[in-house]
Amino acid sequence: EAILAAAKRRFAEVGYPRTTLRSIATDAGVDVRLITHYFGSKQELFALCVELPFDPETAFEAILAPGMEGVGER
């Protein structure tokens, strides 16, 4: 819980590119290896922190299935 809370704060304050696993670990008071052990990569941790109102995989499949023409409208 401490790692997720620290990650959410960091991502919100400085954005994805400037957030490092090391900074999250420092904020959470844990070793950076715990983050990779429990959450994998920075990208995987970010995905857990972001609460989207839809399933991106399902939505993108539906948008792209008919082809590239009209993708902007869909």
PDB file of N, CA and C in Angstrom:
ATOM      1  N   GLU A   1       0.813  -1.196   0.000  1.00  0.00           N
ATOM      2  CA  GLU A   1       0.000   0.000   0.000  1.00  0.00           C
ATOM      3  C   GLU A   1       0.857   1.261   0.000  1.00  0.00           C
ATOM      4  N   ALA A   2       1.965   1.216   0.746  1.00  0.00           N
ATOM      5  CA  ALA A   2       2.859   2.377   0.799  1.00  0.00           C
ATOM      6  C   ALA A   2       3.487   2.639  -0.568  1.00  0.00           C
ATOM      7  N   ILE A   3       3.819   1.585  -1.276  1.00  0.00           N
ATOM      8  CA  ILE A   3       4.426   1.741  -2.605  1.00  0.00           C
ATOM      9  C   ILE A   3       3.414   2.348  -3.570  1.00  0.00           C
ATOM     10  N   LEU A   4       2.191   1.829  -3.576  1.00  0.00           N
ATOM     11  CA  LEU A   4       1.162   2.373  -4.470  1.00  0.00           C
ATOM     12  C   LEU A   4       0.856   3.830  -4.153  1.00  0.00           C
ATOM     13  N   ALA A   5       0.771   4.156  -2.880  1.00  0.00           N
ATOM     14  CA  ALA A   5       0.498   5.544  -2.491  1.00  0.00           C
ATOM     15  C   ALA A   5       1.626   6.463  -2.942  1.00  0.00           C
ATOM     16  N   ALA A   6       2.866   6.041  -2.738  1.00  0.00           N
ATOM     17  CA  ALA A   6       4.018   6.851  -3.153  1.00  0.00           C
ATOM     18  C   ALA A   6       4.057   6.999  -4.673  1.00  0.00           C
ATOM     19  N   ALA A   7       3.748   5.926  -5.377  1.00  0.00           N
ATOM     20  CA  ALA A   7       3.759   5.966  -6.844  1.00  0.00           C
ATOM     21  C   ALA A   7       2.685   6.920  -7.362  1.00  0.00           C
ATOM     22  N   LYS A   8       1.500   6.839  -6.803  1.00  0.00           N
ATOM     23  CA  LYS A   8       0.422   7.741  -7.237  1.00  0.00           C
ATOM     24  C   LYS A   8       0.805   9.195  -7.017  1.00  0.00           C
ATOM     25  N   ARG A   9       1.411   9.486  -5.866  1.00  0.00           N
ATOM     26  CA  ARG A   9       1.843  10.868  -5.587  1.00  0.00           C
ATOM     27  C   ARG A   9       2.895  11.315  -6.588  1.00  0.00           C
ATOM     28  N   ARG A  10       3.912  10.482  -6.801  1.00  0.00           N
ATOM     29  CA  ARG A  10       4.988  10.848  -7.726  1.00  0.00           C
ATOM     30  C   ARG A  10       4.479  11.064  -9.137  1.00  0.00           C
ATOM     31  N   PHE A  11       3.686  10.110  -9.637  1.00  0.00           N
ATOM     32  CA  PHE A  11       3.169  10.239 -11.003  1.00  0.00           C
ATOM     33  C   PHE A  11       2.329  11.508 -11.136  1.00  0.00           C
ATOM     34  N   ALA A  12       1.547  11.829 -10.122  1.00  0.00           N
ATOM     35  CA  ALA A  12       0.704  13.028 -10.168  1.00  0.00           C
ATOM     36  C   ALA A  12       1.531  14.309 -10.091  1.00  0.00           C
ATOM     37  N   GLU A  13       2.572  14.305  -9.273  1.00  0.00           N
ATOM     38  CA  GLU A  13       3.365  15.517  -9.064  1.00  0.00           C
ATOM     39  C   GLU A  13       4.336  15.815 -10.199  1.00  0.00           C
ATOM     40  N   VAL A  14       5.047  14.800 -10.690  1.00  0.00           N
ATOM     41  CA  VAL A  14       6.097  15.071 -11.676  1.00  0.00           C
ATOM     42  C   VAL A  14       5.884  14.376 -13.014  1.00  0.00           C
ATOM     43  N   GLY A  15       4.838  13.561 -13.119  1.00  0.00           N
ATOM     44  CA  GLY A  15       4.546  12.885 -14.376  1.00  0.00           C
ATOM     45  C   GLY A  15       5.316  11.585 -14.538  1.00  0.00           C
ATOM     46  N   TYR A  16       4.905  10.821 -15.517  1.00  0.00           N
ATOM     47  CA  TYR A  16       5.505   9.507 -15.758  1.00  0.00           C
ATOM     48  C   TYR A  16       6.994   9.583 -16.111  1.00  0.00           C
ATOM     49  N   PRO A  17       7.390  10.433 -17.075  1.00  0.00           N
ATOM     50  CA  PRO A  17       8.800  10.432 -17.485  1.00  0.00           C
ATOM     51  C   PRO A  17       9.787  10.772 -16.366  1.00  0.00           C
ATOM     52  N   ARG A  18       9.406  11.674 -15.465  1.00  0.00           N
ATOM     53  CA  ARG A  18      10.332  12.119 -14.417  1.00  0.00           C
ATOM     54  C   ARG A  18      10.240  11.289 -13.131  1.00  0.00           C
ATOM     55  N   THR A  19       9.310  10.352 -13.094  1.00  0.00           N
ATOM     56  CA  THR A  19       9.189   9.480 -11.927  1.00  0.00           C
ATOM     57  C   THR A  19      10.105   8.277 -12.105  1.00  0.00           C
ATOM     58  N   THR A  20      10.876   7.981 -11.072  1.00  0.00           N
ATOM     59  CA  THR A  20      11.760   6.813 -11.117  1.00  0.00           C
ATOM     60  C   THR A  20      11.333   5.826 -10.030  1.00  0.00           C
ATOM     61  N   LEU A  21      11.663   4.568 -10.257  1.00  0.00           N
ATOM     62  CA  LEU A  21      11.379   3.561  -9.241  1.00  0.00           C
ATOM     63  C   LEU A  21      12.148   3.869  -7.961  1.00  0.00           C
ATOM     64  N   ARG A  22      13.342   4.405  -8.110  1.00  0.00           N
ATOM     65  CA  ARG A  22      14.147   4.757  -6.945  1.00  0.00           C
ATOM     66  C   ARG A  22      13.468   5.850  -6.107  1.00  0.00           C
ATOM     67  N   SER A  23      12.878   6.846  -6.780  1.00  0.00           N
ATOM     68  CA  SER A  23      12.205   7.914  -6.030  1.00  0.00           C
ATOM     69  C   SER A  23      10.952   7.388  -5.332  1.00  0.00           C
ATOM     70  N   ILE A  24      10.243   6.491  -5.973  1.00  0.00           N
ATOM     71  CA  ILE A  24       9.068   5.884  -5.350  1.00  0.00           C
ATOM     72  C   ILE A  24       9.493   5.072  -4.134  1.00  0.00           C
ATOM     73  N   ALA A  25      10.556   4.299  -4.286  1.00  0.00           N
ATOM     74  CA  ALA A  25      11.057   3.482  -3.178  1.00  0.00           C
ATOM     75  C   ALA A  25      11.460   4.357  -1.993  1.00  0.00           C
ATOM     76  N   THR A  26      12.135   5.453  -2.272  1.00  0.00           N
ATOM     77  CA  THR A  26      12.548   6.375  -1.209  1.00  0.00           C
ATOM     78  C   THR A  26      11.332   6.926  -0.480  1.00  0.00           C
ATOM     79  N   ASP A  27      10.340   7.370  -1.242  1.00  0.00           N
ATOM     80  CA  ASP A  27       9.119   7.921  -0.643  1.00  0.00           C
ATOM     81  C   ASP A  27       8.381   6.880   0.198  1.00  0.00           C
ATOM     82  N   ALA A  28       8.392   5.635  -0.261  1.00  0.00           N
ATOM     83  CA  ALA A  28       7.669   4.569   0.440  1.00  0.00           C
ATOM     84  C   ALA A  28       8.481   3.968   1.584  1.00  0.00           C
ATOM     85  N   GLY A  29       9.772   4.294   1.630  1.00  0.00           N
ATOM     86  CA  GLY A  29      10.634   3.749   2.679  1.00  0.00           C
ATOM     87  C   GLY A  29      10.969   2.287   2.487  1.00  0.00           C
ATOM     88  N   VAL A  30      11.092   1.885   1.221  1.00  0.00           N
ATOM     89  CA  VAL A  30      11.423   0.488   0.912  1.00  0.00           C
ATOM     90  C   VAL A  30      12.594   0.426  -0.051  1.00  0.00           C
ATOM     91  N   ASP A  31      13.144  -0.753  -0.206  1.00  0.00           N
ATOM     92  CA  ASP A  31      14.199  -0.984  -1.194  1.00  0.00           C
ATOM     93  C   ASP A  31      13.555  -1.074  -2.573  1.00  0.00           C
ATOM     94  N   VAL A  32      14.213  -0.536  -3.578  1.00  0.00           N
ATOM     95  CA  VAL A  32      13.669  -0.517  -4.932  1.00  0.00           C
ATOM     96  C   VAL A  32      13.388  -1.933  -5.448  1.00  0.00           C
ATOM     97  N   ARG A  33      14.114  -2.915  -4.959  1.00  0.00           N
ATOM     98  CA  ARG A  33      13.896  -4.300  -5.401  1.00  0.00           C
ATOM     99  C   ARG A  33      12.520  -4.815  -5.009  1.00  0.00           C
ATOM    100  N   LEU A  34      11.951  -4.275  -3.943  1.00  0.00           N
ATOM    101  CA  LEU A  34      10.599  -4.683  -3.561  1.00  0.00           C
ATOM    102  C   LEU A  34       9.576  -4.250  -4.607  1.00  0.00           C
ATOM    103  N   ILE A  35       9.799  -3.103  -5.203  1.00  0.00           N
ATOM    104  CA  ILE A  35       8.878  -2.624  -6.231  1.00  0.00           C
ATOM    105  C   ILE A  35       8.897  -3.555  -7.430  1.00  0.00           C
ATOM    106  N   THR A  36      10.075  -3.881  -7.901  1.00  0.00           N
ATOM    107  CA  THR A  36      10.151  -4.769  -9.068  1.00  0.00           C
ATOM    108  C   THR A  36       9.671  -6.174  -8.728  1.00  0.00           C
ATOM    109  N   HIS A  37       9.871  -6.599  -7.502  1.00  0.00           N
ATOM    110  CA  HIS A  37       9.409  -7.930  -7.094  1.00  0.00           C
ATOM    111  C   HIS A  37       7.882  -8.005  -7.109  1.00  0.00           C
ATOM    112  N   TYR A  38       7.226  -7.002  -6.539  1.00  0.00           N
ATOM    113  CA  TYR A  38       5.768  -7.030  -6.419  1.00  0.00           C
ATOM    114  C   TYR A  38       5.026  -6.455  -7.619  1.00  0.00           C
ATOM    115  N   PHE A  39       5.624  -5.500  -8.306  1.00  0.00           N
ATOM    116  CA  PHE A  39       4.899  -4.813  -9.368  1.00  0.00           C
ATOM    117  C   PHE A  39       5.521  -4.950 -10.751  1.00  0.00           C
ATOM    118  N   GLY A  40       6.739  -5.455 -10.846  1.00  0.00           N
ATOM    119  CA  GLY A  40       7.381  -5.580 -12.150  1.00  0.00           C
ATOM    120  C   GLY A  40       8.033  -4.275 -12.562  1.00  0.00           C
ATOM    121  N   SER A  41       7.659  -3.786 -13.704  1.00  0.00           N
ATOM    122  CA  SER A  41       8.276  -2.589 -14.268  1.00  0.00           C
ATOM    123  C   SER A  41       7.545  -1.314 -13.843  1.00  0.00           C
ATOM    124  N   LYS A  42       8.150  -0.196 -14.175  1.00  0.00           N
ATOM    125  CA  LYS A  42       7.529   1.104 -13.922  1.00  0.00           C
ATOM    126  C   LYS A  42       6.201   1.200 -14.681  1.00  0.00           C
ATOM    127  N   GLN A  43       6.175   0.679 -15.883  1.00  0.00           N
ATOM    128  CA  GLN A  43       4.965   0.703 -16.701  1.00  0.00           C
ATOM    129  C   GLN A  43       3.837  -0.099 -16.038  1.00  0.00           C
ATOM    130  N   GLU A  44       4.168  -1.252 -15.494  1.00  0.00           N
ATOM    131  CA  GLU A  44       3.155  -2.072 -14.824  1.00  0.00           C
ATOM    132  C   GLU A  44       2.637  -1.391 -13.555  1.00  0.00           C
ATOM    133  N   LEU A  45       3.545  -0.753 -12.822  1.00  0.00           N
ATOM    134  CA  LEU A  45       3.151  -0.026 -11.620  1.00  0.00           C
ATOM    135  C   LEU A  45       2.245   1.141 -11.981  1.00  0.00           C
ATOM    136  N   PHE A  46       2.581   1.857 -13.039  1.00  0.00           N
ATOM    137  CA  PHE A  46       1.769   2.983 -13.494  1.00  0.00           C
ATOM    138  C   PHE A  46       0.356   2.514 -13.864  1.00  0.00           C
ATOM    139  N   ALA A  47       0.275   1.397 -14.568  1.00  0.00           N
ATOM    140  CA  ALA A  47      -1.028   0.864 -14.975  1.00  0.00           C
ATOM    141  C   ALA A  47      -1.903   0.556 -13.761  1.00  0.00           C
ATOM    142  N   LEU A  48      -1.295   0.098 -12.682  1.00  0.00           N
ATOM    143  CA  LEU A  48      -2.057  -0.175 -11.462  1.00  0.00           C
ATOM    144  C   LEU A  48      -2.509   1.112 -10.768  1.00  0.00           C
ATOM    145  N   CYS A  49      -1.743   2.169 -10.954  1.00  0.00           N
ATOM    146  CA  CYS A  49      -2.060   3.447 -10.301  1.00  0.00           C
ATOM    147  C   CYS A  49      -3.169   4.211 -11.016  1.00  0.00           C
ATOM    148  N   VAL A  50      -3.272   3.995 -12.306  1.00  0.00           N
ATOM    149  CA  VAL A  50      -4.247   4.725 -13.117  1.00  0.00           C
ATOM    150  C   VAL A  50      -5.553   3.943 -13.143  1.00  0.00           C
ATOM    151  N   GLU A  51      -6.620   4.597 -12.776  1.00  0.00           N
ATOM    152  CA  GLU A  51      -7.928   3.952 -12.776  1.00  0.00           C
ATOM    153  C   GLU A  51      -8.722   4.470 -13.975  1.00  0.00           C
ATOM    154  N   LEU A  52      -8.738   3.685 -15.039  1.00  0.00           N
ATOM    155  CA  LEU A  52      -9.459   4.072 -16.240  1.00  0.00           C
ATOM    156  C   LEU A  52     -10.906   3.601 -16.158  1.00  0.00           C
ATOM    157  N   PRO A  53     -11.831   4.360 -16.721  1.00  0.00           N
ATOM    158  CA  PRO A  53     -13.244   3.969 -16.669  1.00  0.00           C
ATOM    159  C   PRO A  53     -13.614   2.899 -17.698  1.00  0.00           C
ATOM    160  N   PHE A  54     -12.614   2.334 -18.374  1.00  0.00           N
ATOM    161  CA  PHE A  54     -12.859   1.301 -19.377  1.00  0.00           C
ATOM    162  C   PHE A  54     -11.637   0.401 -19.454  1.00  0.00           C
ATOM    163  N   ASP A  55     -11.804  -0.743 -20.095  1.00  0.00           N
ATOM    164  CA  ASP A  55     -10.691  -1.666 -20.312  1.00  0.00           C
ATOM    165  C   ASP A  55     -10.005  -1.277 -21.617  1.00  0.00           C
ATOM    166  N   PRO A  56      -8.772  -0.736 -21.562  1.00  0.00           N
ATOM    167  CA  PRO A  56      -8.110  -0.255 -22.777  1.00  0.00           C
ATOM    168  C   PRO A  56      -7.955  -1.334 -23.845  1.00  0.00           C
ATOM    169  N   GLU A  57      -7.630  -2.540 -23.436  1.00  0.00           N
ATOM    170  CA  GLU A  57      -7.419  -3.605 -24.425  1.00  0.00           C
ATOM    171  C   GLU A  57      -8.684  -3.876 -25.235  1.00  0.00           C
ATOM    172  N   THR A  58      -9.804  -3.988 -24.561  1.00  0.00           N
ATOM    173  CA  THR A  58     -11.082  -4.235 -25.238  1.00  0.00           C
ATOM    174  C   THR A  58     -11.470  -3.048 -26.111  1.00  0.00           C
ATOM    175  N   ALA A  59     -11.302  -1.848 -25.585  1.00  0.00           N
ATOM    176  CA  ALA A  59     -11.676  -0.644 -26.328  1.00  0.00           C
ATOM    177  C   ALA A  59     -10.825  -0.486 -27.586  1.00  0.00           C
ATOM    178  N   PHE A  60      -9.527  -0.677 -27.473  1.00  0.00           N
ATOM    179  CA  PHE A  60      -8.650  -0.506 -28.638  1.00  0.00           C
ATOM    180  C   PHE A  60      -8.905  -1.571 -29.687  1.00  0.00           C
ATOM    181  N   GLU A  61      -9.203  -2.783 -29.262  1.00  0.00           N
ATOM    182  CA  GLU A  61      -9.535  -3.834 -30.231  1.00  0.00           C
ATOM    183  C   GLU A  61     -10.781  -3.447 -31.019  1.00  0.00           C
ATOM    184  N   ALA A  62     -11.795  -2.941 -30.339  1.00  0.00           N
ATOM    185  CA  ALA A  62     -13.032  -2.542 -31.004  1.00  0.00           C
ATOM    186  C   ALA A  62     -12.808  -1.363 -31.941  1.00  0.00           C
ATOM    187  N   ILE A  63     -11.961  -0.443 -31.536  1.00  0.00           N
ATOM    188  CA  ILE A  63     -11.684   0.734 -32.359  1.00  0.00           C
ATOM    189  C   ILE A  63     -10.890   0.363 -33.606  1.00  0.00           C
ATOM    190  N   LEU A  64      -9.932  -0.528 -33.465  1.00  0.00           N
ATOM    191  CA  LEU A  64      -9.042  -0.863 -34.574  1.00  0.00           C
ATOM    192  C   LEU A  64      -9.546  -1.995 -35.460  1.00  0.00           C
ATOM    193  N   ALA A  65     -10.489  -2.780 -35.012  1.00  0.00           N
ATOM    194  CA  ALA A  65     -10.951  -3.957 -35.755  1.00  0.00           C
ATOM    195  C   ALA A  65     -11.439  -3.648 -37.170  1.00  0.00           C
ATOM    196  N   PRO A  66     -12.247  -2.609 -37.375  1.00  0.00           N
ATOM    197  CA  PRO A  66     -12.727  -2.340 -38.728  1.00  0.00           C
ATOM    198  C   PRO A  66     -11.653  -1.811 -39.689  1.00  0.00           C
ATOM    199  N   GLY A  67     -10.484  -1.495 -39.211  1.00  0.00           N
ATOM    200  CA  GLY A  67      -9.418  -0.973 -40.057  1.00  0.00           C
ATOM    201  C   GLY A  67      -9.057   0.457 -39.694  1.00  0.00           C
ATOM    202  N   MET A  68      -8.047   0.964 -40.363  1.00  0.00           N
ATOM    203  CA  MET A  68      -7.534   2.291 -40.024  1.00  0.00           C
ATOM    204  C   MET A  68      -8.431   3.419 -40.518  1.00  0.00           C
ATOM    205  N   GLU A  69      -9.156   3.172 -41.600  1.00  0.00           N
ATOM    206  CA  GLU A  69     -10.029   4.230 -42.104  1.00  0.00           C
ATOM    207  C   GLU A  69     -11.179   4.466 -41.118  1.00  0.00           C
ATOM    208  N   GLY A  70     -11.341   5.687 -40.695  1.00  0.00           N
ATOM    209  CA  GLY A  70     -12.397   6.053 -39.761  1.00  0.00           C
ATOM    210  C   GLY A  70     -12.046   5.846 -38.298  1.00  0.00           C
ATOM    211  N   VAL A  71     -10.777   5.480 -38.010  1.00  0.00           N
ATOM    212  CA  VAL A  71     -10.392   5.212 -36.628  1.00  0.00           C
ATOM    213  C   VAL A  71     -10.548   6.454 -35.754  1.00  0.00           C
ATOM    214  N   GLY A  72     -10.315   7.628 -36.286  1.00  0.00           N
ATOM    215  CA  GLY A  72     -10.463   8.859 -35.523  1.00  0.00           C
ATOM    216  C   GLY A  72     -11.903   9.119 -35.101  1.00  0.00           C
ATOM    217  N   GLU A  73     -12.818   8.779 -35.956  1.00  0.00           N
ATOM    218  CA  GLU A  73     -14.234   8.968 -35.645  1.00  0.00           C
ATOM    219  C   GLU A  73     -14.718   7.951 -34.618  1.00  0.00           C
ATOM    220  N   ARG A  74     -14.203   6.722 -34.726  1.00  0.00           N
ATOM    221  CA  ARG A  74     -14.620   5.689 -33.778  1.00  0.00           C
ATOM    222  C   ARG A  74     -14.090   5.989 -32.408  1.00  0.00           C
TER     223      ARG A  74
END
